[in-house]
Short mmCIF file of C-alpha atoms in Angstrom, two decimals:
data_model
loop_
_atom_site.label_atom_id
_atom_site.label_comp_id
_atom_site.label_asym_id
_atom_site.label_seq_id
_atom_site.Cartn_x
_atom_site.Cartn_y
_atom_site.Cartn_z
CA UNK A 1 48.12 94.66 7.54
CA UNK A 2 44.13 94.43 7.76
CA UNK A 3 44.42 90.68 7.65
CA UNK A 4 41.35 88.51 9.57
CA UNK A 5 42.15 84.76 9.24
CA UNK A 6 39.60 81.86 9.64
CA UNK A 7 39.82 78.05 9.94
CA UNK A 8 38.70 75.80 9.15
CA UNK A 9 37.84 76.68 5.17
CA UNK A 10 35.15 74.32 4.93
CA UNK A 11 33.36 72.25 7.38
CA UNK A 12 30.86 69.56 7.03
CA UNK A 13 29.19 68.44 10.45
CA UNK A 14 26.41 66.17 11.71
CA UNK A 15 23.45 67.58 13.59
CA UNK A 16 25.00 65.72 16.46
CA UNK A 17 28.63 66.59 16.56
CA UNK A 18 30.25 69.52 18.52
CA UNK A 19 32.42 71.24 16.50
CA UNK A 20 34.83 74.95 16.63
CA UNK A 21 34.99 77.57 13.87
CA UNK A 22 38.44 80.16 14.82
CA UNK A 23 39.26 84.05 13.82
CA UNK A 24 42.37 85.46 14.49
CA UNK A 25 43.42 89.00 14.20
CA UNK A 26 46.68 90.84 14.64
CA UNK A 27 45.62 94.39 14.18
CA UNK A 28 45.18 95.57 17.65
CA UNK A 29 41.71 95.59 17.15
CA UNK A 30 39.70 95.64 20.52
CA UNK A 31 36.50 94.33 18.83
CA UNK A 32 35.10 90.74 16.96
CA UNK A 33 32.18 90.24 15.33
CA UNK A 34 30.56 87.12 14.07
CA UNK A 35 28.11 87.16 11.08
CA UNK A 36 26.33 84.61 9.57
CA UNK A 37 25.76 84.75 5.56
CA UNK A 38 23.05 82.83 3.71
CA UNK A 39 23.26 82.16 0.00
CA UNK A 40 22.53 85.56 -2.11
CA UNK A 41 22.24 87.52 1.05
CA UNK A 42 23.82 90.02 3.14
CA UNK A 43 25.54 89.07 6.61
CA UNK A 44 23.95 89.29 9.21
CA UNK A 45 25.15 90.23 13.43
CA UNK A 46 25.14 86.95 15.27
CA UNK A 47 27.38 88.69 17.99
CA UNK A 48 29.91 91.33 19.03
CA UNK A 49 33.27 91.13 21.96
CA UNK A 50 34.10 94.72 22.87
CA UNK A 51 37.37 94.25 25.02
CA UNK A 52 36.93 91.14 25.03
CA UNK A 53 33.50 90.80 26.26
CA UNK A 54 29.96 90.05 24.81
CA UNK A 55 28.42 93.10 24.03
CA UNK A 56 25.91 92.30 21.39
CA UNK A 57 24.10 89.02 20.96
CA UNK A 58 21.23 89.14 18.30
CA UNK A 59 19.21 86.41 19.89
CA UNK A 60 21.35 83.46 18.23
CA UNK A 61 19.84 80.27 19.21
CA UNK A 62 22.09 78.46 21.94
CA UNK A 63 22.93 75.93 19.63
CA UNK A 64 26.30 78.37 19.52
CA UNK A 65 28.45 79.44 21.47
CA UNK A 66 30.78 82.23 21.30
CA UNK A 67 33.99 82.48 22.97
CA UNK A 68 36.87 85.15 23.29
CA UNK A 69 39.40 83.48 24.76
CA UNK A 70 41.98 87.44 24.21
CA UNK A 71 41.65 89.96 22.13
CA UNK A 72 43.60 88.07 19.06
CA UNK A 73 40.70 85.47 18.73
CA UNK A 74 37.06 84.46 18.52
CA UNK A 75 35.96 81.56 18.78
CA UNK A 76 32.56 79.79 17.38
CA UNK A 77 31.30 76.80 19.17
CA UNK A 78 28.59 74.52 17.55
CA UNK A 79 26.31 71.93 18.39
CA UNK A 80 23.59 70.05 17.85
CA UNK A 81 23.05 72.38 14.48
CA UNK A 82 20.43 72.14 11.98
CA UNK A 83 20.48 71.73 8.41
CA UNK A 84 19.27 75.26 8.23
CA UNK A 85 22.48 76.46 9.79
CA UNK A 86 24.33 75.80 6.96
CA UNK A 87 25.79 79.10 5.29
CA UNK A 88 28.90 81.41 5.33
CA UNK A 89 30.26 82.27 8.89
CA UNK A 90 32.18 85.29 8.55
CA UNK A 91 34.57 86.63 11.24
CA UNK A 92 35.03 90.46 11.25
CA UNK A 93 37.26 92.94 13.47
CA UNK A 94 37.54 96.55 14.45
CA UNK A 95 38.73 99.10 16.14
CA UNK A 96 36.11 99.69 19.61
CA UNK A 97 37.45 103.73 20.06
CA UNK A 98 34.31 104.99 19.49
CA UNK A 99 36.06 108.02 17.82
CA UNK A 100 34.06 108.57 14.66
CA UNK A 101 35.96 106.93 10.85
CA UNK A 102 37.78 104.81 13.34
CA UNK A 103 35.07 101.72 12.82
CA UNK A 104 35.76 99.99 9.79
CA UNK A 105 35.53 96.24 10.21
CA UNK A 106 37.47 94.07 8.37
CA UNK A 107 36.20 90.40 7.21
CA UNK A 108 37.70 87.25 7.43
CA UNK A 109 37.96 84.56 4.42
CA UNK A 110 34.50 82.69 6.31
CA UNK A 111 33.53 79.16 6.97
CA UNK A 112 31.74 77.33 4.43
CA UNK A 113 29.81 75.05 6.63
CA UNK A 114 27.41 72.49 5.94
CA UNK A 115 25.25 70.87 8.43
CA UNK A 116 24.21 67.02 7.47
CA UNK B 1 14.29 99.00 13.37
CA UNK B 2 17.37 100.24 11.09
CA UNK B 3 17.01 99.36 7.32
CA UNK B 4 19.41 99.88 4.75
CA UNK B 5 17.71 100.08 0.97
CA UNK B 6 20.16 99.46 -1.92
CA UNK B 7 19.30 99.90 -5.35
CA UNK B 8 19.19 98.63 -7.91
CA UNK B 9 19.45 95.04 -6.88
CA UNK B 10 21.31 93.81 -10.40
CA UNK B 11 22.71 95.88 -12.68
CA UNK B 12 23.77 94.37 -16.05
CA UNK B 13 26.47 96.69 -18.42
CA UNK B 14 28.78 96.66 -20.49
CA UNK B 15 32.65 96.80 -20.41
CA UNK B 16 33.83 100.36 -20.27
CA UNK B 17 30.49 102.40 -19.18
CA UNK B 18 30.09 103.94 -15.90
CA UNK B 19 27.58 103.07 -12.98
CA UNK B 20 26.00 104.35 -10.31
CA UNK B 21 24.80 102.16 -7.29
CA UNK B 22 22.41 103.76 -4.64
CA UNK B 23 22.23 103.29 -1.17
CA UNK B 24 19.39 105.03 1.35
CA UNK B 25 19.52 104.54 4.80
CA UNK B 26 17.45 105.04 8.50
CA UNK B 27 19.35 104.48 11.11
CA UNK B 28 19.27 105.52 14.74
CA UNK B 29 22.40 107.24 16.15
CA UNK B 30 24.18 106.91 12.70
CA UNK B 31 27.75 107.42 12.55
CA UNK B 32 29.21 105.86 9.25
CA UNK B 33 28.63 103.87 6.65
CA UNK B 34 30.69 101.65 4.30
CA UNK B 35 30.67 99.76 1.12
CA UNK B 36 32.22 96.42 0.43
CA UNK B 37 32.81 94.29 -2.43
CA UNK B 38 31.81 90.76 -2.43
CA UNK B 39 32.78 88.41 -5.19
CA UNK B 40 33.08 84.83 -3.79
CA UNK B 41 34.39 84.53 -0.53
CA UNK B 42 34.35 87.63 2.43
CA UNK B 43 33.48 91.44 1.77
CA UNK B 44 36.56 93.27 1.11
CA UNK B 45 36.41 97.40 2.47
CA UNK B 46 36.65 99.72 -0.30
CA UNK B 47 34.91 103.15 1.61
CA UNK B 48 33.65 104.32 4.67
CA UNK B 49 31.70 107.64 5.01
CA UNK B 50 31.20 109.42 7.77
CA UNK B 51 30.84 113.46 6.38
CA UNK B 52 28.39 115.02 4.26
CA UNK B 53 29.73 115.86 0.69
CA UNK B 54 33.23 114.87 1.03
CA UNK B 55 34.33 112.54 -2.14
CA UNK B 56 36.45 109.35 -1.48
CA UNK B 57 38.15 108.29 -4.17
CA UNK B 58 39.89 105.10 -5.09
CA UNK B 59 40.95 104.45 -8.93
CA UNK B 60 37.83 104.53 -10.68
CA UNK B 61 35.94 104.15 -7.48
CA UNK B 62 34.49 106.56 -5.96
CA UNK B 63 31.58 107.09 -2.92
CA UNK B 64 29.57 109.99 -1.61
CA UNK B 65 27.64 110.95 1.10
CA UNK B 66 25.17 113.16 2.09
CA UNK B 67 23.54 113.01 5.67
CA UNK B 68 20.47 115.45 5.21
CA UNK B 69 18.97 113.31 2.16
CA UNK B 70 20.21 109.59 4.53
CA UNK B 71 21.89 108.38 1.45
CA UNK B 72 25.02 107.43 -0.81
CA UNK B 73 26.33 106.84 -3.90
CA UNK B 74 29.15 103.90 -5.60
CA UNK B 75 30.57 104.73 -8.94
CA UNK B 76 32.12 102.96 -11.09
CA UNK B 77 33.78 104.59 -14.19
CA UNK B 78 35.39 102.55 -17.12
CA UNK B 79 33.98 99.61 -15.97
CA UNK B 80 36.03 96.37 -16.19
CA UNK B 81 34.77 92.64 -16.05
CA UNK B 82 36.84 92.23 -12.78
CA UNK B 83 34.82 94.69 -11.41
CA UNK B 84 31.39 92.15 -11.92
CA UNK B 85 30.99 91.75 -7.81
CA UNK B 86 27.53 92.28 -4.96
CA UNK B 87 28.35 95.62 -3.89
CA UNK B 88 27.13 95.71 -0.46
CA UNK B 89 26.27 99.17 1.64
CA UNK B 90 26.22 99.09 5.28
CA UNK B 91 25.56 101.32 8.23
CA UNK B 92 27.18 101.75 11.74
CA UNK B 93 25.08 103.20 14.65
CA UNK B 94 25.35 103.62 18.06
CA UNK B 95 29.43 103.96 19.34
CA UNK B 96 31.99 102.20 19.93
CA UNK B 97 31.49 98.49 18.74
CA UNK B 98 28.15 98.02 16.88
CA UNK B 99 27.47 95.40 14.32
CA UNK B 100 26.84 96.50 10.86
CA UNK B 101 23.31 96.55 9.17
CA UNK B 102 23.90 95.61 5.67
CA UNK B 103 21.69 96.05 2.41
CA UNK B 104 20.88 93.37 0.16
CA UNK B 105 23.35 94.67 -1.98
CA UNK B 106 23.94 94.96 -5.82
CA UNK B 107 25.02 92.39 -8.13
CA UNK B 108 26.88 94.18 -10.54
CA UNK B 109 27.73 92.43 -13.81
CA UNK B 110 29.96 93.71 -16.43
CA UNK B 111 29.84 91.74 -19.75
CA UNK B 112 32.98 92.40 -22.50
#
């Protein structure tokens, strides 16, 4: 099973409302990743949990919020987004061995959001 | 700064012929790298690489790498319209738990 799952689908938000996006893995995997996609372009790192901590975080405005709450699921907090924030969030997940072959990450369905 | 060069960026052929997608990399610390397919939603894995000259093979996929030249090769043979997707090509460095640094990727379009 190499299954990531994602709610919500779709979200449409407000530049003032606070909102959650969720991942959810069941593969034992020790590592999360979030990646933001923009239309016709590749994902990009927003941030990485190794063992459940933050390990990477490519200077993501603090608008959001990440949050690994156990090693099953990652959370996305938002608020106060811009338009500009609207695009694909994709969840991914891996095994964190380090042991070379062992790091393919496995995506998620994504969030379609759209920021109002 | 890594950087991950995919070519060509669309590729337009017909049903049945075979194609060749190209990906060069520079990347510090390398360790694998992996192509997805991406039709409308998330990429889904179809290889990762992580030798020099050892063919993966899936179907009528198949990927290649070779670490002294920093790059590798998708084909595709008896192409198929289902197979019309953005291949994406992405790189792991470092160890461990390291995000991936994608290319732009190639929109591959098969017409019947």
């Amino acid at each position: 099973d190499t299954e990531v799952t994602q709610t919500p689908k779709h979200l449409v938000m407000g530049m003032t409302n606070k909102k959650s996006l969720k991942c959810e893995q069941h593969m034992g995997h020790r590592a999360m990743y979030w990646y933001k996609q923009k239309a016709k372009k590749p994902p990009e790192l927003m941030f990485v949990y190794s063992y459940e901590k933050l390990s990477i975080n490519e200077s993501v405005p603090s608008r959001f919020s990440p949050e690994c709450p156990n090693s099953s699921l990652l959370n996305l907090h938002l608020h106060a987004l811009q338009p500009e924030d609207s695009a694909l969030y994709l969840c991914a997940s891996s095994q964190a061995t380090g042991l070379a072959g062992e790091e393919t990450q496995y995506f998620g369905p994504g969030t379609r959001l759209l920021v109002l | 700064e890594d950087k991950v060069v995919q070519s060509p960026l669309s590729l337009v052929v017909h049903e049945g012929d075979t194609v060749t997608l190209n990906c060069s990399y520079e990347v510090t610390n390398f360790r694998s790298l992996l192509w997805y397919k991406q039709e409308k939603k998330a990429p889904t894995f179809l290889f990762m690489l992580t030798s020099s000259g050892i063919e993966k093979k899936s179907g009528r996929l198949s990927s290649i790498l070779d670490k002294k030249e920093l790059f590798s090769i998708l084909n595709i043979t008896a192409t198929q319209t289902g197979d019309s997707a953005i291949y994406l090509c992405a790189a792991i460095s470092g160890g461990g738990a390291d995000g991936l640094t994608f290319g732009k990727g190639t929109h591959l379009i098969i017409q019947p």
